[in-house]
XYZ file of C-alpha atoms in Angstrom:
617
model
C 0.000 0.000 0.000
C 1.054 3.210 -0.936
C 1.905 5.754 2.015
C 0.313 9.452 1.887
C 1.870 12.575 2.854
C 0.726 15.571 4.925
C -0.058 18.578 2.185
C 2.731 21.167 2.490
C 1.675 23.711 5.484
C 2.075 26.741 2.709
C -0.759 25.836 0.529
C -3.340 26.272 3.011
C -2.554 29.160 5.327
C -6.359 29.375 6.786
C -6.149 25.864 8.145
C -6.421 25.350 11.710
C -3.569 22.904 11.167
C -1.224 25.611 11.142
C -1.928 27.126 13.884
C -0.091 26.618 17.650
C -1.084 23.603 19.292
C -2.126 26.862 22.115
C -4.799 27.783 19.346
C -6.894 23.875 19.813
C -7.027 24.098 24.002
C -9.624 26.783 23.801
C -11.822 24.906 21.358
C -15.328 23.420 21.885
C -14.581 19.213 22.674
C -16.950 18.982 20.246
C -16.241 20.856 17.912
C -14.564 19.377 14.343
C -11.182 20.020 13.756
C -9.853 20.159 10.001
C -6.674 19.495 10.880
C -7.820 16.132 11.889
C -9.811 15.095 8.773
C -6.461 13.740 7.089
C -8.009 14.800 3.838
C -6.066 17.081 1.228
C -7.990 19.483 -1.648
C -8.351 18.008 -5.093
C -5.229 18.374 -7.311
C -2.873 19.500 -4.456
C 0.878 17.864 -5.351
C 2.623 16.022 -3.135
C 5.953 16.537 -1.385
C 8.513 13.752 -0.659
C 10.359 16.204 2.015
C 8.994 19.149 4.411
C 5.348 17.515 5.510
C 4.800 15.982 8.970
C 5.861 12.483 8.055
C 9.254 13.302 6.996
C 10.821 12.648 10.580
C 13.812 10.090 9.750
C 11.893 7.327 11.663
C 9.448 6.353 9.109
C 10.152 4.873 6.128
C 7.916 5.606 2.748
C 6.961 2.479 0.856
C 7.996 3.340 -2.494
C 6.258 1.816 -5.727
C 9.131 2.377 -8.274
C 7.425 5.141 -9.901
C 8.634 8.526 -10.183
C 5.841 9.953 -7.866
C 3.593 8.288 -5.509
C 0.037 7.307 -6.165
C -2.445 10.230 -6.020
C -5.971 9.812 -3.872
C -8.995 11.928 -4.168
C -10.254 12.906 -0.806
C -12.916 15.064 -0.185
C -12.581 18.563 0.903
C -13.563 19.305 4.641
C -16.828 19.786 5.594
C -17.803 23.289 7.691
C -16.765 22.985 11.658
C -19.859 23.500 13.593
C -19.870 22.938 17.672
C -20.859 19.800 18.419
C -22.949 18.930 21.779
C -20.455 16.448 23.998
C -22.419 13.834 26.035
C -20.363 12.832 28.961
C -20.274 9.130 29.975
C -22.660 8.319 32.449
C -21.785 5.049 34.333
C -24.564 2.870 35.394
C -25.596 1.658 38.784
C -23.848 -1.165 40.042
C -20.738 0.030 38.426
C -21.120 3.565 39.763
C -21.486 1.710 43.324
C -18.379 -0.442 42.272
C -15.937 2.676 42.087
C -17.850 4.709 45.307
C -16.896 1.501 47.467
C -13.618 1.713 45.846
C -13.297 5.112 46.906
C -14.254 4.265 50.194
C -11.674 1.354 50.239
C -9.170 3.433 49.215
C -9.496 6.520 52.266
C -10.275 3.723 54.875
C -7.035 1.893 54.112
C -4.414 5.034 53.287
C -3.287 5.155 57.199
C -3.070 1.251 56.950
C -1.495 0.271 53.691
C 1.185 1.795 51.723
C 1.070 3.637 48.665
C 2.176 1.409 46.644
C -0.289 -1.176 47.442
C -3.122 1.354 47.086
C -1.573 2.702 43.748
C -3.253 0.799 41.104
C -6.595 1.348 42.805
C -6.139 5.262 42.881
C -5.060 4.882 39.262
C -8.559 3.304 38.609
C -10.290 6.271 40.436
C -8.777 8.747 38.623
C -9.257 6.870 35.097
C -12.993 6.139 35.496
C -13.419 10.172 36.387
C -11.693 11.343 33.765
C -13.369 9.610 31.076
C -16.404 9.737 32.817
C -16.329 13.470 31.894
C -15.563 12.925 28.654
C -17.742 12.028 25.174
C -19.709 8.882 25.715
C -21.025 8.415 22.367
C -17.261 7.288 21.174
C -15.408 4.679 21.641
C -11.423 4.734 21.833
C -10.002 1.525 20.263
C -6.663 0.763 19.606
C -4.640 -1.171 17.094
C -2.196 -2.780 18.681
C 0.720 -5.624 17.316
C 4.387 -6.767 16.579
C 6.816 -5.197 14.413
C 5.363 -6.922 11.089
C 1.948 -7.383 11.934
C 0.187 -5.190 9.639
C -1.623 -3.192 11.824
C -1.258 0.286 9.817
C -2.336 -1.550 6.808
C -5.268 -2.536 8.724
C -5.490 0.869 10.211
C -5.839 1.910 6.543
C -8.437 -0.577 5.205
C -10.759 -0.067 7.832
C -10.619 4.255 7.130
C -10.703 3.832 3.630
C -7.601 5.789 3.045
C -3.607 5.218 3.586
C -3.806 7.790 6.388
C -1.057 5.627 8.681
C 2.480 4.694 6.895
C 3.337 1.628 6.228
C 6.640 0.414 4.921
C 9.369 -2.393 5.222
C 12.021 -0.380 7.215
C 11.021 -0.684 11.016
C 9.813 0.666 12.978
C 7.627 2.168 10.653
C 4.695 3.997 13.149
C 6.641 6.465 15.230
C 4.134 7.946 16.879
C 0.274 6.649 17.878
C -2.153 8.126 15.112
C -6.030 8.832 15.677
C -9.011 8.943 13.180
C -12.486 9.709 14.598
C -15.157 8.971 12.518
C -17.634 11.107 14.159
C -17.253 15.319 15.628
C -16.694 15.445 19.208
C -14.035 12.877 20.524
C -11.029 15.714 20.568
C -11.558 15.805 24.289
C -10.470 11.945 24.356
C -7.963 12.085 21.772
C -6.538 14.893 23.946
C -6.700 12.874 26.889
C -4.054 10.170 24.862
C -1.900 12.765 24.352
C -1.820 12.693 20.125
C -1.085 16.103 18.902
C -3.695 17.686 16.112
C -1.037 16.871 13.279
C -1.409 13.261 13.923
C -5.525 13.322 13.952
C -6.938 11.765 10.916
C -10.772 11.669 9.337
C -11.636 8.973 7.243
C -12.307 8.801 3.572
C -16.058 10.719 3.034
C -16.785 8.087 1.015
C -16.594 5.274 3.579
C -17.505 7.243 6.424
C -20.759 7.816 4.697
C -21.248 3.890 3.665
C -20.057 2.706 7.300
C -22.657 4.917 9.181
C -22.158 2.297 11.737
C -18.678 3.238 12.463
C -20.327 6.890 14.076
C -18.732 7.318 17.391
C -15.144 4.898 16.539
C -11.963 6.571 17.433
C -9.256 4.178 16.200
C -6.013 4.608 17.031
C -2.771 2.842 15.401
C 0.168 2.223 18.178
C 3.681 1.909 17.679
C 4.764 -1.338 17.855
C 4.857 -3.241 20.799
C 8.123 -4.610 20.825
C 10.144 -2.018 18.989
C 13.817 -1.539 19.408
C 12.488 2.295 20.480
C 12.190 2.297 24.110
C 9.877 5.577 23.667
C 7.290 3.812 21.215
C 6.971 0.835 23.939
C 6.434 3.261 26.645
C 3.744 5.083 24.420
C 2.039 1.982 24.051
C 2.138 0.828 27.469
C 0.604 4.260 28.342
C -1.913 4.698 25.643
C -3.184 1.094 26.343
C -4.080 2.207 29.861
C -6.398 5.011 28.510
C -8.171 3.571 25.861
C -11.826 1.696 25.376
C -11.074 -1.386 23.725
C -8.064 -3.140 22.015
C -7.677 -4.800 18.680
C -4.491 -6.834 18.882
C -3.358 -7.672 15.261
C -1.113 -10.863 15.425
C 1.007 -12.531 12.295
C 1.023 -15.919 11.303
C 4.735 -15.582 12.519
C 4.620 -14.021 15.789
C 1.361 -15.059 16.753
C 2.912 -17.027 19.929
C 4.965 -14.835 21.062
C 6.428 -15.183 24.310
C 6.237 -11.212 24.918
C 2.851 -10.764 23.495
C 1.118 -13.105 25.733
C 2.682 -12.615 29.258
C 3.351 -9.010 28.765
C 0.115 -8.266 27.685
C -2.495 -10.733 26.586
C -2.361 -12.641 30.191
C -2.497 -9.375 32.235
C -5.432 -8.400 30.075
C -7.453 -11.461 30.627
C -10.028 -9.772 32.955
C -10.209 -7.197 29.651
C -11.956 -9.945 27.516
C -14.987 -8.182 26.709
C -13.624 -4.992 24.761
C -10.792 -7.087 23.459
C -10.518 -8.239 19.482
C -7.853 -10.424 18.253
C -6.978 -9.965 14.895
C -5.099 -13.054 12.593
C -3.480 -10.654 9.971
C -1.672 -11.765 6.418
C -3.473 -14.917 6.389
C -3.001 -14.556 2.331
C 0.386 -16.139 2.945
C -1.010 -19.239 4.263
C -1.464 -22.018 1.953
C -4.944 -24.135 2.041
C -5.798 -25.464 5.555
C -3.073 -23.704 7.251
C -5.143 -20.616 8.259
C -7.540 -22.406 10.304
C -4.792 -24.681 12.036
C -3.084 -21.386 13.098
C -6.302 -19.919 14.172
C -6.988 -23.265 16.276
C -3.399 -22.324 17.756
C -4.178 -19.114 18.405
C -7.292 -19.563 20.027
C -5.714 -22.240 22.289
C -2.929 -20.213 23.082
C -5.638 -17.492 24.062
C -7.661 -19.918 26.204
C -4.393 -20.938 28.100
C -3.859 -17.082 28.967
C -7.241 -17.220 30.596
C -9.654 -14.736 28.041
C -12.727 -15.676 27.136
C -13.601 -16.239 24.028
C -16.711 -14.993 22.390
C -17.957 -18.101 20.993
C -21.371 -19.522 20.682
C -23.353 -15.554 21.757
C -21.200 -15.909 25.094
C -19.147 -12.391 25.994
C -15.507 -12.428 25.457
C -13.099 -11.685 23.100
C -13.507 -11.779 19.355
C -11.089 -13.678 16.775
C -10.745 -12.749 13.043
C -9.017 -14.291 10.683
C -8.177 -11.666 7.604
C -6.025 -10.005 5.020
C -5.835 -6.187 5.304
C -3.524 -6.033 2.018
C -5.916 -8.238 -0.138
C -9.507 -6.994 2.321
C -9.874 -10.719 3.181
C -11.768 -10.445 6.154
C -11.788 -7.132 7.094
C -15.914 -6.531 6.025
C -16.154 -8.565 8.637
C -14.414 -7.113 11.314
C -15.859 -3.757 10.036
C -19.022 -5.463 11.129
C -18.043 -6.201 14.791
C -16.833 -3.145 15.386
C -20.040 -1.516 14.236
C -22.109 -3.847 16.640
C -19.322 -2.629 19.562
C -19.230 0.886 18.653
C -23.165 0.892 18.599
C -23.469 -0.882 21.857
C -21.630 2.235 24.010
C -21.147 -0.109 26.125
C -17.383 -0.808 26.047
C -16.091 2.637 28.513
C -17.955 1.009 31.282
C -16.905 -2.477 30.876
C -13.321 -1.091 30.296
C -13.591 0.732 33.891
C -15.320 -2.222 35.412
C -12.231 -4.707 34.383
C -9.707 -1.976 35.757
C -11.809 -2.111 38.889
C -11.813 -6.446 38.590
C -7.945 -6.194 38.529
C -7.142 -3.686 41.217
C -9.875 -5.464 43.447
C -8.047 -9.080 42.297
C -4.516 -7.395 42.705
C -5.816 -6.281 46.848
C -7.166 -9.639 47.166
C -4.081 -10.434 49.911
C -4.581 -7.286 51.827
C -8.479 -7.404 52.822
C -9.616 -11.447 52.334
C -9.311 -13.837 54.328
C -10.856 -17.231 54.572
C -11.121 -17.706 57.971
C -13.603 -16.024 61.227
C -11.765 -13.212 62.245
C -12.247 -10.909 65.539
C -11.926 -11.216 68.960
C -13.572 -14.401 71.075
C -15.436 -13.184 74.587
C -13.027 -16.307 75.688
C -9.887 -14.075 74.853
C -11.199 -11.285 76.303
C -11.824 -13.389 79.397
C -8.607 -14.708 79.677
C -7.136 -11.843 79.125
C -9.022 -10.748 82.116
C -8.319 -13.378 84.354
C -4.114 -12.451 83.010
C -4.080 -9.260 84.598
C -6.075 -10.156 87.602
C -3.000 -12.560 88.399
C -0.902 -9.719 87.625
C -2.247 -7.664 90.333
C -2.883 -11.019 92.812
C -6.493 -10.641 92.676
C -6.671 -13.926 94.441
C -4.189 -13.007 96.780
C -5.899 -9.825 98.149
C -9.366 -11.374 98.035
C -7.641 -14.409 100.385
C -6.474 -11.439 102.516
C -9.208 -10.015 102.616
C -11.375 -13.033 103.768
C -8.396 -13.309 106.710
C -8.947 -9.988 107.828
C -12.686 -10.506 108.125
C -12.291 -13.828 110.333
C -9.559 -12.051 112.048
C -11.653 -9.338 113.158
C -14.586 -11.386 114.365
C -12.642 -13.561 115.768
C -11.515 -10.484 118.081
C -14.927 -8.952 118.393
C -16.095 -12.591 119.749
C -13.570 -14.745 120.824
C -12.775 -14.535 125.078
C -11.223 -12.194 126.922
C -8.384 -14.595 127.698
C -7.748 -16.017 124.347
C -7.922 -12.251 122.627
C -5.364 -11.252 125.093
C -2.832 -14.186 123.842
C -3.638 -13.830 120.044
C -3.222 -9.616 120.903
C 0.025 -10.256 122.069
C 0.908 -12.779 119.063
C -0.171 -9.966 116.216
C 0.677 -7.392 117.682
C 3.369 -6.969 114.611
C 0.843 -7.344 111.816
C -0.759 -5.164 110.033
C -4.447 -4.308 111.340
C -6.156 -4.671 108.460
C -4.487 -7.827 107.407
C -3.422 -6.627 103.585
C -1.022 -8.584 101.595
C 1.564 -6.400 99.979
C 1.414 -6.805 96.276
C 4.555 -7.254 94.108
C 6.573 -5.538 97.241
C 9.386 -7.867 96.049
C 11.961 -6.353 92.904
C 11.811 -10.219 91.863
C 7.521 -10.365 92.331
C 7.438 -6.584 90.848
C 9.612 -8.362 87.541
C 7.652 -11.059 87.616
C 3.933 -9.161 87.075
C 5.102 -6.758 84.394
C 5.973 -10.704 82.602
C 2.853 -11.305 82.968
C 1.244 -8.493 81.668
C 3.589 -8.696 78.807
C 2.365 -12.049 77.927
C -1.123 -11.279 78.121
C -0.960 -8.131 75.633
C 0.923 -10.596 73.407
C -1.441 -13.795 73.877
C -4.484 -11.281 73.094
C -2.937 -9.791 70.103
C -1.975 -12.983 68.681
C -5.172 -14.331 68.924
C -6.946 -10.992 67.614
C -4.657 -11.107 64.742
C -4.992 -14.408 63.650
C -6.333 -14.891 60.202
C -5.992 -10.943 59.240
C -4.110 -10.157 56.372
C -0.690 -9.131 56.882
C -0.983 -5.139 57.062
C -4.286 -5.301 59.403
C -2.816 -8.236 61.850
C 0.481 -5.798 61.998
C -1.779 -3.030 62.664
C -3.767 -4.592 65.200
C -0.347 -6.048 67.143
C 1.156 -2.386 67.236
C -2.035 -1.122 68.628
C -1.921 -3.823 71.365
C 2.008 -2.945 71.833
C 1.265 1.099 72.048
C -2.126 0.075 75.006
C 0.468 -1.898 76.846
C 2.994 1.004 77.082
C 2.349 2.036 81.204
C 0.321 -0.844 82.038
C 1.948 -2.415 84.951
C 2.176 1.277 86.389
C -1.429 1.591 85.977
C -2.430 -1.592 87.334
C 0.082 -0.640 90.693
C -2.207 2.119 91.112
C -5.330 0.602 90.570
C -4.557 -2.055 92.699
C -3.856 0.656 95.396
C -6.946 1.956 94.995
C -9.298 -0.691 94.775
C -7.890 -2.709 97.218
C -8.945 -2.978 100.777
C -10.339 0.163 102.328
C -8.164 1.538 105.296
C -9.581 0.322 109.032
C -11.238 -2.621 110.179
C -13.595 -4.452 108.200
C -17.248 -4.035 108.389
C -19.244 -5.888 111.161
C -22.356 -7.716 110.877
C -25.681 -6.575 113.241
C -25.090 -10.151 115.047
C -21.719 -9.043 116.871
C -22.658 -7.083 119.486
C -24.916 -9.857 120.712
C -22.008 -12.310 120.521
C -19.435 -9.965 122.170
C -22.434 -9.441 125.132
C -22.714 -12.916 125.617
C -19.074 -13.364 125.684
C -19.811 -10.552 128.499
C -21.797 -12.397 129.925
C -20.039 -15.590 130.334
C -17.173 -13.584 131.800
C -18.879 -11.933 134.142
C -20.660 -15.518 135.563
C -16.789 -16.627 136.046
C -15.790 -13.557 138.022
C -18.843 -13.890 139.664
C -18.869 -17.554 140.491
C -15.039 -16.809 141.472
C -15.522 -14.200 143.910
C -18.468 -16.406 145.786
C -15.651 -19.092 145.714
C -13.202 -16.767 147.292
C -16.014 -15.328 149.821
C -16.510 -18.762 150.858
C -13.078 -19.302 151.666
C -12.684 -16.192 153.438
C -15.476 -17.054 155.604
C -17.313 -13.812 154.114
C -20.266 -16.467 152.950
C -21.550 -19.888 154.023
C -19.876 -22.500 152.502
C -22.357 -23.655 149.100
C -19.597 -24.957 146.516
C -22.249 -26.132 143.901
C -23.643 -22.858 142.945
C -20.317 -21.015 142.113
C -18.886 -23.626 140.466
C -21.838 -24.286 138.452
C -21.501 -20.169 137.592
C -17.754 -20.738 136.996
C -17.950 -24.211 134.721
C -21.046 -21.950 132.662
C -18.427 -18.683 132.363
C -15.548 -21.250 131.491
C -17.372 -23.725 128.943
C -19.684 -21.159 127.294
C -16.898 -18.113 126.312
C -14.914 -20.966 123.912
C -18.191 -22.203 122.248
C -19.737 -18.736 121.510
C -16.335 -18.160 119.815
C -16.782 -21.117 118.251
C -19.831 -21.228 117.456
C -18.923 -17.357 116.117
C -16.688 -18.639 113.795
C -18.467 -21.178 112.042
C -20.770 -17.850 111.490
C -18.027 -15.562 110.435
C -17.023 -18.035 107.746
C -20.100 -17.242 105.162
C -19.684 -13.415 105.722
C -15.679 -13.443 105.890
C -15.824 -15.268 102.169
C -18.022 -13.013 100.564
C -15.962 -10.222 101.343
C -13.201 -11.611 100.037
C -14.922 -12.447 96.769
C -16.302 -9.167 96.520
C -12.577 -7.668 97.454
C -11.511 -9.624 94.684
C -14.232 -8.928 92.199
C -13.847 -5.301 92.866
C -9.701 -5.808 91.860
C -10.669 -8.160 88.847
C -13.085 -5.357 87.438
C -10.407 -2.651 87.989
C -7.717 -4.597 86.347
C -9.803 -5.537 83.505
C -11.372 -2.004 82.817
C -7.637 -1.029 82.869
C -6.544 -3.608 80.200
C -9.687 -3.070 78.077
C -9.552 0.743 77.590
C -5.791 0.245 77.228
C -5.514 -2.528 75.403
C -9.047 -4.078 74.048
C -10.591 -1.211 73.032
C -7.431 -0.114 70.392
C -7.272 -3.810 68.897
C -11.421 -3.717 68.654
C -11.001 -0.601 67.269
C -8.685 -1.613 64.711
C -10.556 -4.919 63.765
C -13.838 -2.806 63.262
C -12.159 -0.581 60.557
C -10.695 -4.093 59.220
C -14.279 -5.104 59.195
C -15.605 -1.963 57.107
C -12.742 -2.323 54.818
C -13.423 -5.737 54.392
C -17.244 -4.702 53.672
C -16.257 -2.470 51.088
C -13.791 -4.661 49.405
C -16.965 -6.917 48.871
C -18.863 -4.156 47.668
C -15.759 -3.458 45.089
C -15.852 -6.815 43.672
C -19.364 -7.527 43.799
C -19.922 -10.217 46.215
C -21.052 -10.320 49.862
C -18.386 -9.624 51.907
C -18.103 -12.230 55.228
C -16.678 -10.734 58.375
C -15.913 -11.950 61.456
């Protein structure tokens, strides 16, 4: 095929072409550009040096002839503003990017920014062309060094508007060619400059009405020796609506093709064509063995095909140099074009692959959260730490101690008086008074914040468990200190312990049975004296009452002061559990609950991202 030069810029002075590429950024998006059109005015020579083309990097495909083949294009039509309709997403896929959005702010204090790029990359994307003409449809040709993807490029406008050549590479620089006013804003949005916008041939623009809305763009080649044409593909394959890979019966298997792009690109299916090109070289049968290959070869990279009315990507078999074919794919892409459909299924596999590529970060497959069983233990942890047990045990001691003063006799509270006379009156343990004991409790509370993170963590992703064990790590930062105190303060009141309504009418019995031996002793001693008549029967009986009953009223005061005396202990120890625990759960529990509810909305939204019902814990 015959390549086509630019006209030279002199001849037409009042073109727009000419003017600064400042002159097109204050246009109408829908307005028609002339520059872009591609098409020259009847008669006008051709140059072989001075027009666009004639940059060193592409070669002209020269017929042997003295001058190059001449074609009639039409002149342009008058530019009129055109009305742009933005893209309007629909509803599930509009609530597919909010609960990406959502995803995204819930997780930036959480996960870095590399994990979250892709996903802001997505955001960004969707808004921009969301803003942008939504009655075209951006499709690229994309393929190997060799392919034939300009020729293609030029069968399906009707005109050679893209060079081809045998020197490679031979497309320098991505070319557009909008069949329809109002795309500029999206051909501005791949970055092509106005010299490199093209128009098709009137002619076939008119008899492939279809085509209305079809922005096709030609790429560089994919693997060129350029560096800069790779990277333009690479970025210009990010922005666009659908993709038309053109393969050769050569380089149809690839290695690069398929795990550099193709495999990525499975989720892409849907707004995908694949395009068997030159299959005029291959003899008889040959075509459809390769196309067998190819589609096997496709099916091992994971995209669906589009067989049998199912969605997925489209194969063609063609020849753009003989038109083999290519009515056919001229066909398709008038059913996609028409459709409008391929923007938002473009977004929607962006939004498939970031929410596939955060899969490790927010799933798990396991109940996460915290059991009331960890919680308890942890509990029970720092009770131990601050000898709950121990100071309810005192406690119960100093309760039985003190009855057993209020009610015991005179005699025997004299002896024990003398025997604790060195403890304490109140009868409270120290706690952790010891270096060694002090060491000891800050082990155990060190062990506890780690047993309860460990088990709040387990199943998590990696980021949110880490984020939940440094919130347990920061709660336990002053613990034991403020466990010391609480202990202090909700241990044992100062004093004696309270007394029940039934000791004072133990201690006046206990009175009482002192008084009959003092009683019966003095009569004793009277008798002896000679003071009274001798009657040993009665003051004995009065002394054996005063002996006998002061031990079993203490007794029997004991076996009373048991019921009480444990209670109070429980209840001292209660009151320590309850401090210690309050202490460890707005220090501790209430961070790492904190921190597994946010996993649990992120985890909500993640399932609201990919479409499924998200299961939390």
């Amino acid at each position: 095929m015959t390549a086509v030069t630019d006209q030279d810029h002199t001849e037409h002075p009042e073109s727009p072409e000419h003017a600064e590429p400042s002159a097109h950024a204050g246009r109408s998006e829908g307005a028609e550009h002339p520059e872009c059109s591609g098409r020259h005015d009847e008669g006008a020579p051709r140059t072989d040096t001075g027009g666009p083309w004639d940059d060193g990097l592409i070669a002209r495909r020269v017929n042997g002839s003295a001058g190059e083949e001449q074609h009639r294009v039409t002149p342009p039509r008058a530019s009129t503003p055109q009305k742009v309709t933005p893209l309007t997403y629909g509803p599930q896929l509009g609530a597919r990017l909010e609960a990406l959005r959502e995803l995204v702010g819930l997780s930036r204090t959480r996960l870095d920014n590399r994990t979250l790029a892709q996903a802001g990359r997505v955001l960004d994307e969707a808004a921009a062309r969301c803003g942008l003409s939504g009655r075209h449809t951006v499709v690229a040709l994309a393929g190997a060094t060799g392919s034939g993807k300009s020729q293609l490029f030029n069968a399906l406008a009707g005109v050679p508007i893209s060079e081809t050549g045998v020197r490679r590479p031979t497309t320098a620089a991505p070319i557009a060619c909008s069949w329809s006013d109002g795309a500029a804003g999206l051909i501005e949005r791949l970055g092509i400059p106005p010299r490199l916008r093209r128009r098709p041939l009137q002619a076939t623009a008119d008899a492939d009405d279809r085509l209305r809305g079809l922005v096709l763009v030609d790429l560089p080649d994919h693997d060129s020796a350029a560096v800069q044409h790779r990277e333009q593909v690479d970025r210009v394959l990010g922005l666009v609506d659908a993709v038309i890979w053109v393969v050769d019966p050569e380089k149809y298997a690839d290695a690069m093709l398929h795990e550099r792009y193709l495999r990525p690109m499975a989720a892409h299916a849907e707004v995908m064509f694949v395009v068997l090109n030159q299959i005029d070289r291959l003899p008889g049968e040959a075509a459809e063995q390769v196309l067998d290959d190819l589609r096997r070869l496709l099916d091992e990279d994971g995209i669906a095909l589009g067989e049998y009315g199912d969605p997925g990507t489209s194969v063609f078999a063609l020849s753009a140099l003989t038109g083999e074919g290519v009515g056919d794919l001229r066909e398709a892409l008038g059913r996609f074009v028409a459709e409008r459909g391929a923007p938002a299924r473009r977004i929607s596999a962006d939004v498939d692959i970031a929410a596939a590529r955060l899969w490790p970060v927010y799933a798990t497959r396991r109940r996460t959260g915290l059991s009331e069983e960890a919680r308890e233990e942890f509990s029970d942890r720092l009770a131990d730490a601050v000898g709950a047990t121990a100071a309810g045990e005192a406690a119960e001691r100093a309760w039985l101690r003190n009855a057993n003063r209020a009610c015991g006799t005179p005699w025997l509270r004299l002896w024990r008086w003398c025997q604790e006379r060195g403890e304490p009156t109140t009868g409270r343990a120290t706690l952790r008074g010891q270096p060694d004991e002090e060491a000891t409790a800050r082990q155990r509370v060190e062990q506890a914040v780690r047993t309860v993170a460990d088990r709040a963590s387990a199943g998590l992703p990696a980021p949110w468990a880490q984020a939940v064990r440094e919130a347990a790590v920061r709660g336990s930062q002053g613990l034991p200190e403020a466990l010391d105190e609480l202990a202090v303060r909700a241990g044992l009141p100062p004093g004696r312990p309270p007394r029940p309504g039934w000791w004072p009418v133990a201690v006046l019995a206990q009175v009482s049975m002192t008084v009959l031996q003092f009683v019966g002793g003095l009569w004793l001693l009277a008798q002896i004296i000679g003071v009274m008549a001798p009657n040993l029967g009665v003051p004995v009986l009065l002394m054996v009452i005063g002996i006998v009953g002061g031990p079993l009223i203490e007794w029997s005061c004991r076996l009373a002061a048991r019921g009480p005396a444990r209670r109070y202990g429980l209840e001292a120890e209660r009151r320590l559990r309850d401090a210690a625990a309050g202490c460890g759960r707005a220090r501790v529990l209430d961070p790492v609950a904190a921190e597994l509810l946010r996993y649990r909305e992120v985890r909500e939204q993640y399932g609201r991202v990919t479409g499924t019902v998200a299961r939390t814990g």
